[in-house]
PDB file of C-alpha atoms and ligand atoms in Angstrom:
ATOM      1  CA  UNK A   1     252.007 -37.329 155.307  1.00  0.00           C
ATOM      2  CA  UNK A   2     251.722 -35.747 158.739  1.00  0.00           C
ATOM      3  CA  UNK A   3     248.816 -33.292 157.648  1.00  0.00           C
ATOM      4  CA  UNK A   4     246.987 -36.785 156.181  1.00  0.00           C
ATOM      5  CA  UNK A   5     247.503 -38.284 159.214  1.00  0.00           C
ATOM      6  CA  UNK A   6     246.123 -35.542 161.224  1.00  0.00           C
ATOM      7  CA  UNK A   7     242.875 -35.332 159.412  1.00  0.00           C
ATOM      8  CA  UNK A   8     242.337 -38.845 159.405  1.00  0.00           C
ATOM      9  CA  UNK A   9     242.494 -38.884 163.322  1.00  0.00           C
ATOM     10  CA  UNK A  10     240.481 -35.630 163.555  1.00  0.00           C
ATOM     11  CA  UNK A  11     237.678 -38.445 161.480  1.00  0.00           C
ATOM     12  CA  UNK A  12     238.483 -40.895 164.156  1.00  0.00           C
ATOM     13  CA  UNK A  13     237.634 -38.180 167.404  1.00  0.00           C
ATOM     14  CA  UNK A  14     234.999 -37.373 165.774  1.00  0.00           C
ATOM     15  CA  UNK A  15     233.849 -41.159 165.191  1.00  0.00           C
ATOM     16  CA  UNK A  16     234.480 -41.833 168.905  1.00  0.00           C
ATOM     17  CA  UNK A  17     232.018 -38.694 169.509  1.00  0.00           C
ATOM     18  CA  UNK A  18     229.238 -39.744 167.656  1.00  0.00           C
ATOM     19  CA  UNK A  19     229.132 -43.038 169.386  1.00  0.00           C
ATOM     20  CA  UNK A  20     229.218 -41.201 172.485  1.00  0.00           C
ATOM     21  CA  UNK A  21     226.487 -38.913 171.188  1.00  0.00           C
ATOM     22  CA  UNK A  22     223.286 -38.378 170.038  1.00  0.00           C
ATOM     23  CA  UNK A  23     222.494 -40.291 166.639  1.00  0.00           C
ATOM     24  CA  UNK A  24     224.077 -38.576 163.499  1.00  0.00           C
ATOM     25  CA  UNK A  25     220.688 -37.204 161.979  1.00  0.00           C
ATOM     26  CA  UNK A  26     220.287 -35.320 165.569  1.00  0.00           C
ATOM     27  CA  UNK A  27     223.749 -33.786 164.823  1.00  0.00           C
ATOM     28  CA  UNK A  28     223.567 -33.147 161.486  1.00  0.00           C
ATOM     29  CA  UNK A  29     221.506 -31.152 160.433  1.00  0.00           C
ATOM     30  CA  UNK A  30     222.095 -32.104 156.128  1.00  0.00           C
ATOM     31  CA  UNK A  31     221.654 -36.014 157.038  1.00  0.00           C
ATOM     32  CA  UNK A  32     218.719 -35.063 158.860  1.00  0.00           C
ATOM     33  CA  UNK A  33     217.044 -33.463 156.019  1.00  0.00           C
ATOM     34  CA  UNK A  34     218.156 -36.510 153.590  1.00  0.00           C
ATOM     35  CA  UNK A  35     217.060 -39.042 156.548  1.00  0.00           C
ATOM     36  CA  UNK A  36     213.401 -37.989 156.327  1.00  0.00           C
ATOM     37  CA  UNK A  37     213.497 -36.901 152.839  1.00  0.00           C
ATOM     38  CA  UNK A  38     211.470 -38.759 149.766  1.00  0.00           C
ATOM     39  CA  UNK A  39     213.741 -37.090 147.251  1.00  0.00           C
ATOM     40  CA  UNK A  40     216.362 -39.803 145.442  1.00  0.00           C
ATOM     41  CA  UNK A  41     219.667 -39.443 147.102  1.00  0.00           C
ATOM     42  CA  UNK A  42     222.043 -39.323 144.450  1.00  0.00           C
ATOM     43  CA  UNK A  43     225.508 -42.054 145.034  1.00  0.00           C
ATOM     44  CA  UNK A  44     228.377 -40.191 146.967  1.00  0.00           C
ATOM     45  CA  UNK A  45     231.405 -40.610 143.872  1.00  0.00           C
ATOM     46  CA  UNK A  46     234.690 -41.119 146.698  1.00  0.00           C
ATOM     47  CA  UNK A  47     236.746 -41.041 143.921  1.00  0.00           C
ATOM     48  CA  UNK A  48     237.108 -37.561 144.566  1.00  0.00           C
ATOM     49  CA  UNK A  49     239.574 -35.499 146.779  1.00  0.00           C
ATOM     50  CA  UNK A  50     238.694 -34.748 150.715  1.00  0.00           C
ATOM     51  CA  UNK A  51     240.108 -32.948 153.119  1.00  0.00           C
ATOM     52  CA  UNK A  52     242.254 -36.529 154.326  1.00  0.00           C
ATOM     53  CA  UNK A  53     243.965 -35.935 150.654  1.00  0.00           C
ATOM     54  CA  UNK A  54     247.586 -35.109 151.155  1.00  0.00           C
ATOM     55  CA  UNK A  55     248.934 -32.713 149.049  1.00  0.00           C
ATOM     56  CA  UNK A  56     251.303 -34.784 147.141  1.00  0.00           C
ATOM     57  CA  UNK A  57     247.577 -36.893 146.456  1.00  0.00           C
ATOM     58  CA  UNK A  58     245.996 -34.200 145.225  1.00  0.00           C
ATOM     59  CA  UNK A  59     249.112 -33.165 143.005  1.00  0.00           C
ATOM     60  CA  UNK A  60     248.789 -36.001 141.387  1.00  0.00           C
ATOM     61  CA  UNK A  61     245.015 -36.210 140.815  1.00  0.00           C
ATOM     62  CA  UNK A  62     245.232 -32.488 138.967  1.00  0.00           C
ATOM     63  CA  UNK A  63     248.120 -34.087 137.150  1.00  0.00           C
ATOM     64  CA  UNK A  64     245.626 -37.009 135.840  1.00  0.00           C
ATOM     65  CA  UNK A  65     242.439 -34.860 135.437  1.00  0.00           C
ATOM     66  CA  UNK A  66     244.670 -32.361 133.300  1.00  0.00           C
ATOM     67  CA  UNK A  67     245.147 -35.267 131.098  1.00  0.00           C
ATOM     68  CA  UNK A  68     241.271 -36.012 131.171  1.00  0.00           C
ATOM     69  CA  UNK A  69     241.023 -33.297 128.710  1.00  0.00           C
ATOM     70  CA  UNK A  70     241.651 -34.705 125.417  1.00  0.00           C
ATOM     71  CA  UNK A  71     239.723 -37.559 126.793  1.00  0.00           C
ATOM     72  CA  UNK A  72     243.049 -39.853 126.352  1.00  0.00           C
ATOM     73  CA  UNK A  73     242.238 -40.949 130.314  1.00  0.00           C
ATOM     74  CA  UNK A  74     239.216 -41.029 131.738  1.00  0.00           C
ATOM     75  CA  UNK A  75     238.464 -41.320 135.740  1.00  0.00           C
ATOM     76  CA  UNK A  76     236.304 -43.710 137.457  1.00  0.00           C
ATOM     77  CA  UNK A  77     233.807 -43.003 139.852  1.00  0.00           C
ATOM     78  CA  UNK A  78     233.771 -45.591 142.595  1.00  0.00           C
ATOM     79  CA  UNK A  79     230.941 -45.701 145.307  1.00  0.00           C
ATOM     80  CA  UNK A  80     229.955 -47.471 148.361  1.00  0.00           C
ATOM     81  CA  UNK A  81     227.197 -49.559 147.429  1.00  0.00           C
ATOM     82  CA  UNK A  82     226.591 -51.653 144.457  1.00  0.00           C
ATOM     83  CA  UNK A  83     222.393 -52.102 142.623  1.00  0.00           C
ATOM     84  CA  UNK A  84     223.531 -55.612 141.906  1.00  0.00           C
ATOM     85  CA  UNK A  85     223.467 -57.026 145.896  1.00  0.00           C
ATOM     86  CA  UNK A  86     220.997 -54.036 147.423  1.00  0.00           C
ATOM     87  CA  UNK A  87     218.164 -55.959 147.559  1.00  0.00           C
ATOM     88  CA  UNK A  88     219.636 -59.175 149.283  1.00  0.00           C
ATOM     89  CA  UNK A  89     222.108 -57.642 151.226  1.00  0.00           C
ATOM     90  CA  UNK A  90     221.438 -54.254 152.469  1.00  0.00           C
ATOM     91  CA  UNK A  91     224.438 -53.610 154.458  1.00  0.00           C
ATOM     92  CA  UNK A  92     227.086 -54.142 151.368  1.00  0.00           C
ATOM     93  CA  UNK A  93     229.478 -52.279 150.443  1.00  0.00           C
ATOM     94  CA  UNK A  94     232.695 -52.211 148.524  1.00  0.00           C
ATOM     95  CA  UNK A  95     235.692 -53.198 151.093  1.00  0.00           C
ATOM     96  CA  UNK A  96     238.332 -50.478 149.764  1.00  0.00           C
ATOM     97  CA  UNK A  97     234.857 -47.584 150.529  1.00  0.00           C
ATOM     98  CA  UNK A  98     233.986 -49.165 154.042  1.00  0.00           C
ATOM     99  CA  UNK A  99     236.109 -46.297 156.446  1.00  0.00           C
ATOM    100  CA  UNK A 100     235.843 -42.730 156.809  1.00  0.00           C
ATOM    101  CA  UNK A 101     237.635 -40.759 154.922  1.00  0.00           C
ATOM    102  CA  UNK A 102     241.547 -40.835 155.085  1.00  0.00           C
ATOM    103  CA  UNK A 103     241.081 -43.798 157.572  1.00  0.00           C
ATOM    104  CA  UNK A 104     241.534 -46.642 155.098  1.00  0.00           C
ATOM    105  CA  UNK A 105     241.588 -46.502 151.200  1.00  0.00           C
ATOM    106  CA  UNK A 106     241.647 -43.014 149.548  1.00  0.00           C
ATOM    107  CA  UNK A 107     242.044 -44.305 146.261  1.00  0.00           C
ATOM    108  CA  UNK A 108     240.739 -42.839 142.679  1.00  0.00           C
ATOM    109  CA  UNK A 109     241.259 -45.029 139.382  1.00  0.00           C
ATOM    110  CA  UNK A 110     241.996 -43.602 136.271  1.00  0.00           C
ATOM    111  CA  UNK A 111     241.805 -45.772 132.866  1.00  0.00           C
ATOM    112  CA  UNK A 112     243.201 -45.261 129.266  1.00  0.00           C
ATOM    113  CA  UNK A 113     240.820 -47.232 126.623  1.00  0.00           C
ATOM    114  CA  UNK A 114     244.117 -46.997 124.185  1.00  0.00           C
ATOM    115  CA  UNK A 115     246.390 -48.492 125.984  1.00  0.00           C
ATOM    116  CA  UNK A 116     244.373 -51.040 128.111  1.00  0.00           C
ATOM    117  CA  UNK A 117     245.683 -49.655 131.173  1.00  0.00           C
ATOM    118  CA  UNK A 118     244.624 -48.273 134.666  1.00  0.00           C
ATOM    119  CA  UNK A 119     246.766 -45.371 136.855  1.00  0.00           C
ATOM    120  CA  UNK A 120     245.759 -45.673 140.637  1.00  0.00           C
ATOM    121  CA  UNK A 121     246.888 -42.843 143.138  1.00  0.00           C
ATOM    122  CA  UNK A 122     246.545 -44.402 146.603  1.00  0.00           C
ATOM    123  CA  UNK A 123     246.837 -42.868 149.923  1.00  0.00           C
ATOM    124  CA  UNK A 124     246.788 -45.549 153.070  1.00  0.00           C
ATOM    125  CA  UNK A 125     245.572 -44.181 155.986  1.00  0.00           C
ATOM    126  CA  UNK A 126     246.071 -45.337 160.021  1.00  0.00           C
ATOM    127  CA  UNK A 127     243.710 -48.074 160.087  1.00  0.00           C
ATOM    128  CA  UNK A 128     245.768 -50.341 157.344  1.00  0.00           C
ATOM    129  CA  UNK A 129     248.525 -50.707 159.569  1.00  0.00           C
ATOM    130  CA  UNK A 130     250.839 -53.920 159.942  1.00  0.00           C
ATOM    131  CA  UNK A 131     254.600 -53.681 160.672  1.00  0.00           C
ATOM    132  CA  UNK A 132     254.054 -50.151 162.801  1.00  0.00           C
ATOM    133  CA  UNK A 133     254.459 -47.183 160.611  1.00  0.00           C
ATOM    134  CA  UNK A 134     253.486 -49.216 157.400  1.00  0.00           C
ATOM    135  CA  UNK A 135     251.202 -50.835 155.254  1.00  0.00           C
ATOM    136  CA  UNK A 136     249.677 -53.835 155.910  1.00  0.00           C
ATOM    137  CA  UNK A 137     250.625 -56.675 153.137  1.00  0.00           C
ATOM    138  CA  UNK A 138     246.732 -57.318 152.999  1.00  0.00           C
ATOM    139  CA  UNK A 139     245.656 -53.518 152.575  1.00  0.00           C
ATOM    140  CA  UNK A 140     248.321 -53.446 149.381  1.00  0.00           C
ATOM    141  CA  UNK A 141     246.983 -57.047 148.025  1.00  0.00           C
ATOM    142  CA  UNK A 142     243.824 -55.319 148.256  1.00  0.00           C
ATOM    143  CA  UNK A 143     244.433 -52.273 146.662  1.00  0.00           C
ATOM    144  CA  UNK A 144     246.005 -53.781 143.713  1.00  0.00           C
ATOM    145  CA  UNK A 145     243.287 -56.714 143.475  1.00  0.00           C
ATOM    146  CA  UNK A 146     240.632 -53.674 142.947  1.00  0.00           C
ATOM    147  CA  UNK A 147     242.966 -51.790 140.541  1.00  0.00           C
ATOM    148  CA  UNK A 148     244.008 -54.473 138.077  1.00  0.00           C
ATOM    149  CA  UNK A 149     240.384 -55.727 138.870  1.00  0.00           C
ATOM    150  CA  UNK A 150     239.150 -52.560 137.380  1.00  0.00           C
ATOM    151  CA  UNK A 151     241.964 -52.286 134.564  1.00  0.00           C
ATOM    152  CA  UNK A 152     240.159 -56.140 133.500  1.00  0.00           C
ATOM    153  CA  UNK A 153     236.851 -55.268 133.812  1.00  0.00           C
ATOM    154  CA  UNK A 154     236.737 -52.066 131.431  1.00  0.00           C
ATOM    155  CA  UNK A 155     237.687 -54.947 129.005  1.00  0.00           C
ATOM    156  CA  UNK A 156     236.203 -57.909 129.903  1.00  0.00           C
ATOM    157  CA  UNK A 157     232.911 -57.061 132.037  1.00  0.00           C
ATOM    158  CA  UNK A 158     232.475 -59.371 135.237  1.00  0.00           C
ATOM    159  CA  UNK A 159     235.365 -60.608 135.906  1.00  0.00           C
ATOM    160  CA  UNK A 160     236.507 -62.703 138.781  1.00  0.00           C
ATOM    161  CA  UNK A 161     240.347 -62.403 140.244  1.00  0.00           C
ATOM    162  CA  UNK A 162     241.560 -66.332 139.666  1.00  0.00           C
ATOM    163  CA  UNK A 163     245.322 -65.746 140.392  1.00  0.00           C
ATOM    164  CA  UNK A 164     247.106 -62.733 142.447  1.00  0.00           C
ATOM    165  CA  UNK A 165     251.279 -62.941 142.665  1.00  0.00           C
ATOM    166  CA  UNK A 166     252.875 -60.093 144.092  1.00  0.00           C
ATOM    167  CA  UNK A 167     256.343 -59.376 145.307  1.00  0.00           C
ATOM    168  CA  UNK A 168     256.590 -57.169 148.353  1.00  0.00           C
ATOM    169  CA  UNK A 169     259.599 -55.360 147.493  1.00  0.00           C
ATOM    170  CA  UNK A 170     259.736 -52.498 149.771  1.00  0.00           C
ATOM    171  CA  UNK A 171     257.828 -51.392 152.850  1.00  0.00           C
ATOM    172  CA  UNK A 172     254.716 -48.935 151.726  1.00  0.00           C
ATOM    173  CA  UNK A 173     255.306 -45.944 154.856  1.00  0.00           C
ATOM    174  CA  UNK A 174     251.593 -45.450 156.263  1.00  0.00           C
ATOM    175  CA  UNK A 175     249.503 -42.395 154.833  1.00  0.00           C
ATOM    176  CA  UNK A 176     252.193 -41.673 151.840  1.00  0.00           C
ATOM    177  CA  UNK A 177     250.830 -42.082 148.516  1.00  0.00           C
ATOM    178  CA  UNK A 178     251.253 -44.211 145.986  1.00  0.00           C
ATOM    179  CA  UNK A 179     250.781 -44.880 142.216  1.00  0.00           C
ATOM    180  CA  UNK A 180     249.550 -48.545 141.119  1.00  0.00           C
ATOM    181  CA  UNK A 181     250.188 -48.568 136.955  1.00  0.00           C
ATOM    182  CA  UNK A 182     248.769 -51.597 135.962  1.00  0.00           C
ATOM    183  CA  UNK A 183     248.082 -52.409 132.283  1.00  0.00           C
ATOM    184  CA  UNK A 184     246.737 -55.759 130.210  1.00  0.00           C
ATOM    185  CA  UNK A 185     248.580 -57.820 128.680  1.00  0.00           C
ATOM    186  CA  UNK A 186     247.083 -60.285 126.574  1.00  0.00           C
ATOM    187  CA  UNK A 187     243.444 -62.195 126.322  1.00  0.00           C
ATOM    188  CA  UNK A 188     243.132 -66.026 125.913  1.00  0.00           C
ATOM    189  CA  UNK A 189     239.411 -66.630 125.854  1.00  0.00           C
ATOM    190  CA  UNK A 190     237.999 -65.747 128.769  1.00  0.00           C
ATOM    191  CA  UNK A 191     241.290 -65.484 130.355  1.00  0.00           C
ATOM    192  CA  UNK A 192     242.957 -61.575 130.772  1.00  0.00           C
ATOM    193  CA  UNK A 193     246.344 -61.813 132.004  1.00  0.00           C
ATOM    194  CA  UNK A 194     247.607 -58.514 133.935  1.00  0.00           C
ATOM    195  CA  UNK A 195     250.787 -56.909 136.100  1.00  0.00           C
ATOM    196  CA  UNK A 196     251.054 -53.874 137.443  1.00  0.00           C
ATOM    197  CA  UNK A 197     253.764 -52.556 139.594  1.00  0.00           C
ATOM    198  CA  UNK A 198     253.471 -49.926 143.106  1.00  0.00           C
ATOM    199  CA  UNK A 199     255.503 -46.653 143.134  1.00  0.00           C
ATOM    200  CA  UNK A 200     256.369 -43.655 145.049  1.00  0.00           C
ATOM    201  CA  UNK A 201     254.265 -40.655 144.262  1.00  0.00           C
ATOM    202  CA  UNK A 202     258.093 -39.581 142.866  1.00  0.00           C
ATOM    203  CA  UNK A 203     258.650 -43.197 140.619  1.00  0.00           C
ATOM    204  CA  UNK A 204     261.688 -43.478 142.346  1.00  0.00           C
ATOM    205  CA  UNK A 205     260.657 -46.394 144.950  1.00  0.00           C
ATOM    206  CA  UNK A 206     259.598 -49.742 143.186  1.00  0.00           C
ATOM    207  CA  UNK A 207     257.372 -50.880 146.554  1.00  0.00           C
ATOM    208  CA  UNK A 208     255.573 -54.006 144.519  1.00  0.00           C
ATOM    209  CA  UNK A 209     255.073 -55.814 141.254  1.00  0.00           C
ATOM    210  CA  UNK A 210     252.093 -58.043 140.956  1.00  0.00           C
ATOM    211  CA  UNK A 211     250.804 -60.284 138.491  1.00  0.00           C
ATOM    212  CA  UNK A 212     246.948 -61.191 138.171  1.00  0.00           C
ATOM    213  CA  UNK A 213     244.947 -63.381 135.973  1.00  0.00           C
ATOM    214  CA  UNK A 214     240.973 -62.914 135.772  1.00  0.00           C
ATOM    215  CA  UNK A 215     238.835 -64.568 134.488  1.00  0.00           C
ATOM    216  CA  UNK A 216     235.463 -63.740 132.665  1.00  0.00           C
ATOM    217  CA  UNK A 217     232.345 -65.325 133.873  1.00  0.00           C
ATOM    218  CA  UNK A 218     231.122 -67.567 132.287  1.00  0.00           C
ATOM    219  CA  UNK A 219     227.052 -67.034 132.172  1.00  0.00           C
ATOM    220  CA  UNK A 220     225.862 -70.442 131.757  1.00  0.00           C
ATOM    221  CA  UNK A 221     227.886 -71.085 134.729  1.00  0.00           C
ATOM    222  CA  UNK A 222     226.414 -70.443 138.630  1.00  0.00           C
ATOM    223  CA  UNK A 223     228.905 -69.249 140.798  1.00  0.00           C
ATOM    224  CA  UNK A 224     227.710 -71.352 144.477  1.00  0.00           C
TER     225      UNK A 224
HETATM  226  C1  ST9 B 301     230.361 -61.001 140.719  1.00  0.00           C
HETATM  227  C2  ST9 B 301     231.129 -59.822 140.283  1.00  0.00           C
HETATM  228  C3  ST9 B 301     230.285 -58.610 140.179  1.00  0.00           C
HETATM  229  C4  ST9 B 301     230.968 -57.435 139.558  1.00  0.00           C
HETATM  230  C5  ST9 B 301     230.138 -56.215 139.651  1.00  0.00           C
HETATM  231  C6  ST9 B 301     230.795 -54.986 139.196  1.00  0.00           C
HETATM  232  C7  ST9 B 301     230.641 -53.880 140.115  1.00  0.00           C
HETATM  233  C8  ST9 B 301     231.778 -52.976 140.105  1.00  0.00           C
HETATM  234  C9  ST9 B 301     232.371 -52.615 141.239  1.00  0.00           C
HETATM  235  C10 ST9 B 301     233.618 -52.646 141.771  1.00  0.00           C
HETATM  236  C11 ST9 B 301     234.775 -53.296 141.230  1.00  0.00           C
HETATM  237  C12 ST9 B 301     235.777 -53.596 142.242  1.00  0.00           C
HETATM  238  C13 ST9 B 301     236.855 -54.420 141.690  1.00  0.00           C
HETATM  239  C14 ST9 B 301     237.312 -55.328 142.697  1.00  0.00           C
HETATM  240  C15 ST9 B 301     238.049 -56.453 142.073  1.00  0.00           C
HETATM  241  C16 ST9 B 301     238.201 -57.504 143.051  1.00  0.00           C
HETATM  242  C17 ST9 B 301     237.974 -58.820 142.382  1.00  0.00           C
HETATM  243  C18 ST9 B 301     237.933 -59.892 143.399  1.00  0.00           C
HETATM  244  O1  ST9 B 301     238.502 -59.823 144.434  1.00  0.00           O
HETATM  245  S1  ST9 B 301     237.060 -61.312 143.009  1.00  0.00           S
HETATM  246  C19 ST9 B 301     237.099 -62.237 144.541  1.00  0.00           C
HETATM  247  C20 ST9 B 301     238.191 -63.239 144.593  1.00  0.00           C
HETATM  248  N1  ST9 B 301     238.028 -64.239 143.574  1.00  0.00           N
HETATM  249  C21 ST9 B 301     237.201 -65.277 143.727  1.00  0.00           C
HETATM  250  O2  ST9 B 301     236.528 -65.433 144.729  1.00  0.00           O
HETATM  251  C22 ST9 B 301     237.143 -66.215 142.572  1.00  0.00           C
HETATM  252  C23 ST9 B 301     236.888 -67.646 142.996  1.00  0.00           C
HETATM  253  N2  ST9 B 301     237.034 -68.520 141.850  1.00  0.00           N
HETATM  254  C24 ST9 B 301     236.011 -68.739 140.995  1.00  0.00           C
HETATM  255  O3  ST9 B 301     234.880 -68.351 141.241  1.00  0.00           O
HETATM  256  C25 ST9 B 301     236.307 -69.508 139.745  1.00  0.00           C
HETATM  257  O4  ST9 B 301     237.488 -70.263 139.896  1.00  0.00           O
HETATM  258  C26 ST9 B 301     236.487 -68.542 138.516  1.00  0.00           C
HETATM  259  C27 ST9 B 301     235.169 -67.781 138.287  1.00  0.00           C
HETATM  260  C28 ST9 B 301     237.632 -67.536 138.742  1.00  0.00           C
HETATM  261  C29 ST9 B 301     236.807 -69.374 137.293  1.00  0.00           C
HETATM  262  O5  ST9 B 301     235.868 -70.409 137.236  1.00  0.00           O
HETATM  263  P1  ST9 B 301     235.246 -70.857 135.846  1.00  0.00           P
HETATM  264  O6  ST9 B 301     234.533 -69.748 135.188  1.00  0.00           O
HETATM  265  O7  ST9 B 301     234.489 -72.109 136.139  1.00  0.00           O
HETATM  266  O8  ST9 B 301     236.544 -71.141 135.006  1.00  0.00           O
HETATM  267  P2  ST9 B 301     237.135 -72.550 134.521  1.00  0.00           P
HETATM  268  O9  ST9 B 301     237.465 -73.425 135.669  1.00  0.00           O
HETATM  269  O10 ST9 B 301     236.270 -73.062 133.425  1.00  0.00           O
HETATM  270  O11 ST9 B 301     238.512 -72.007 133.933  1.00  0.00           O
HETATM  271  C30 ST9 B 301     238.558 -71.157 132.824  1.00  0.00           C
HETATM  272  C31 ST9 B 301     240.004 -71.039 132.425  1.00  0.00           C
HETATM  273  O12 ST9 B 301     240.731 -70.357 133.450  1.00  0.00           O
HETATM  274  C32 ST9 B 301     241.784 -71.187 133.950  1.00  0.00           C
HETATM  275  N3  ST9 B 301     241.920 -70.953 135.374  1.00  0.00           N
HETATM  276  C33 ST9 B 301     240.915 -70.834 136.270  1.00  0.00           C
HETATM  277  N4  ST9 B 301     241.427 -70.564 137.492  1.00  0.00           N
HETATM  278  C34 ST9 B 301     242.767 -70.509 137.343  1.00  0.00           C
HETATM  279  C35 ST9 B 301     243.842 -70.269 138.231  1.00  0.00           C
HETATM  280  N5  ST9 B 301     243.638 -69.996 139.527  1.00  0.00           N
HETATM  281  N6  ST9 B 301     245.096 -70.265 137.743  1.00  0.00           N
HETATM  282  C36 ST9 B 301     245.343 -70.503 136.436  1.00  0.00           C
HETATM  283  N7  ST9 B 301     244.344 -70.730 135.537  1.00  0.00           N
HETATM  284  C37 ST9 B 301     243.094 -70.746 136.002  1.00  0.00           C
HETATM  285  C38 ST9 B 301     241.350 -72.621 133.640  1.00  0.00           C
HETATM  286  O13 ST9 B 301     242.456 -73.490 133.571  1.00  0.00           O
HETATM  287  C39 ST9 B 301     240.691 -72.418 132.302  1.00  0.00           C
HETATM  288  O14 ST9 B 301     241.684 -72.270 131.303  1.00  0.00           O
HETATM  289  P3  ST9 B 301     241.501 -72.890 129.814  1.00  0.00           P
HETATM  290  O15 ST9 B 301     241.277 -74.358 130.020  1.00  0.00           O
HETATM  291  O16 ST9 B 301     240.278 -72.193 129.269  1.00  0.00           O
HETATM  292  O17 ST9 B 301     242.781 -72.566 129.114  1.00  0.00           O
END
């Protein structure tokens, strides 16, 4: 927790430095190059470890990838920016990607077609404080919006979330790490109905249970 912590403040000095500073292209000598390049920069995938990654984090990812092998789980990339809004809205990007890394969400999703069910390892960093020292009820809502979100989508395509209950049962200690199961649990039309539950990297901590309904769009329908 401590080491997380650490790095994610040695992102922050560095942040404050580069608004001090010259503009990051000047400093950096790899941006540069892909600043002025014509070459197609290929989507940074966050939904891999960094050096903010605690070690319990990373434990726990080798776990998952281990059981990547006989192709029984499968992880999902994530990334910044989405094809779908580029055009209208250059400056989008996903909410959980929007810090540096180990400042917010460091979060990677991993999905079991079998079993209809999604395994998030989650690692809050400084900036989603509340209560001092912990996580802020938002940051968690969040986080399990995007992981039951993704555990309905695999299924269903664009979904929407229409309902979110959760029950805050324990406080979440800031930059520990966390495991979000969540899993579906039946389909009524468009509806998918969900829960998931928020654990200690060790299971033994129940922190939250949440229940989510989503709903598939419906394409004959506009959203505004
Ligand atoms: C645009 C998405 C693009 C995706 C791109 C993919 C890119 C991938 C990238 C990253 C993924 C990240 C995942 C993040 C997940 C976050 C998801 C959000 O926060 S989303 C942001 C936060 N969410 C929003 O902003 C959503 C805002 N809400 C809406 O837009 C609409 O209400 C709707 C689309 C959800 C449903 O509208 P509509 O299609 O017109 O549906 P109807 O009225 O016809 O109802 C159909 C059935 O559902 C029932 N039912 C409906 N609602 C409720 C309810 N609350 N309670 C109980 N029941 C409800 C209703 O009774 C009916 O039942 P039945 O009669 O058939 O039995």
């Amino acid at each position: 927790m401590l080491r997380s912590c650490t790095a994610a403040l040695r992102t922050l000095r560095a942040l404050r430095g580069r608004r001090e500073g010259a503009s990051p292209a000047a400093r950096d000598p790899v941006l540069a190059r892909r600043w002025f390049s014509t070459e197609k920069v290929i989507p940074k995938d966050h939904a891999l470890p960094n050096p903010s990654w605690s070690k319990d984090l990373r434990l726990l990812f080798d776990q998952f990838m281990k059981k990547c092998e006989d192709g029984s789980w499968e992880r999902l990339p994530s990334y910044k920016n989405s094809k779908l809004v580029k055009e209208q809205l250059s400056q989008a990007q996903l909410f959980t990607r929007g810090y540096e890394d180990g400042l917010g969400f460091e979060y990677v999703i991993f999905y079991n077609d079998d079993e209809k069910r999604t395994v998030c390892l989650f690692q809050g960093g400084p900036y989603l404080q509340g209560v001092p020292g912990f996580l802020h009820g938002g940051a968690i809502a969040t986080m399990i919006d995007a992981a039951v979100g993704m555990c309905a989508a695999i299924p269903g395509g664009i979904v929407m979330t229409a309902n979110l209950n959760i029950n805050f049962k324990r406080p979440i200690p800031l930059c520990s790490v966390v495991v979000i199961n969540s899993q579906l649990d039946k389909i009524e039309g468009r509806k998918l109905f969900l829960s998931c539950t928020v654990r200690s990297a060790d299971e033994k901590i129940l922190y939250s249970e949440a229940t989510g309904l989503f709903i598939k769009l419906d394409p004959e329908k506009s959203l505004i």
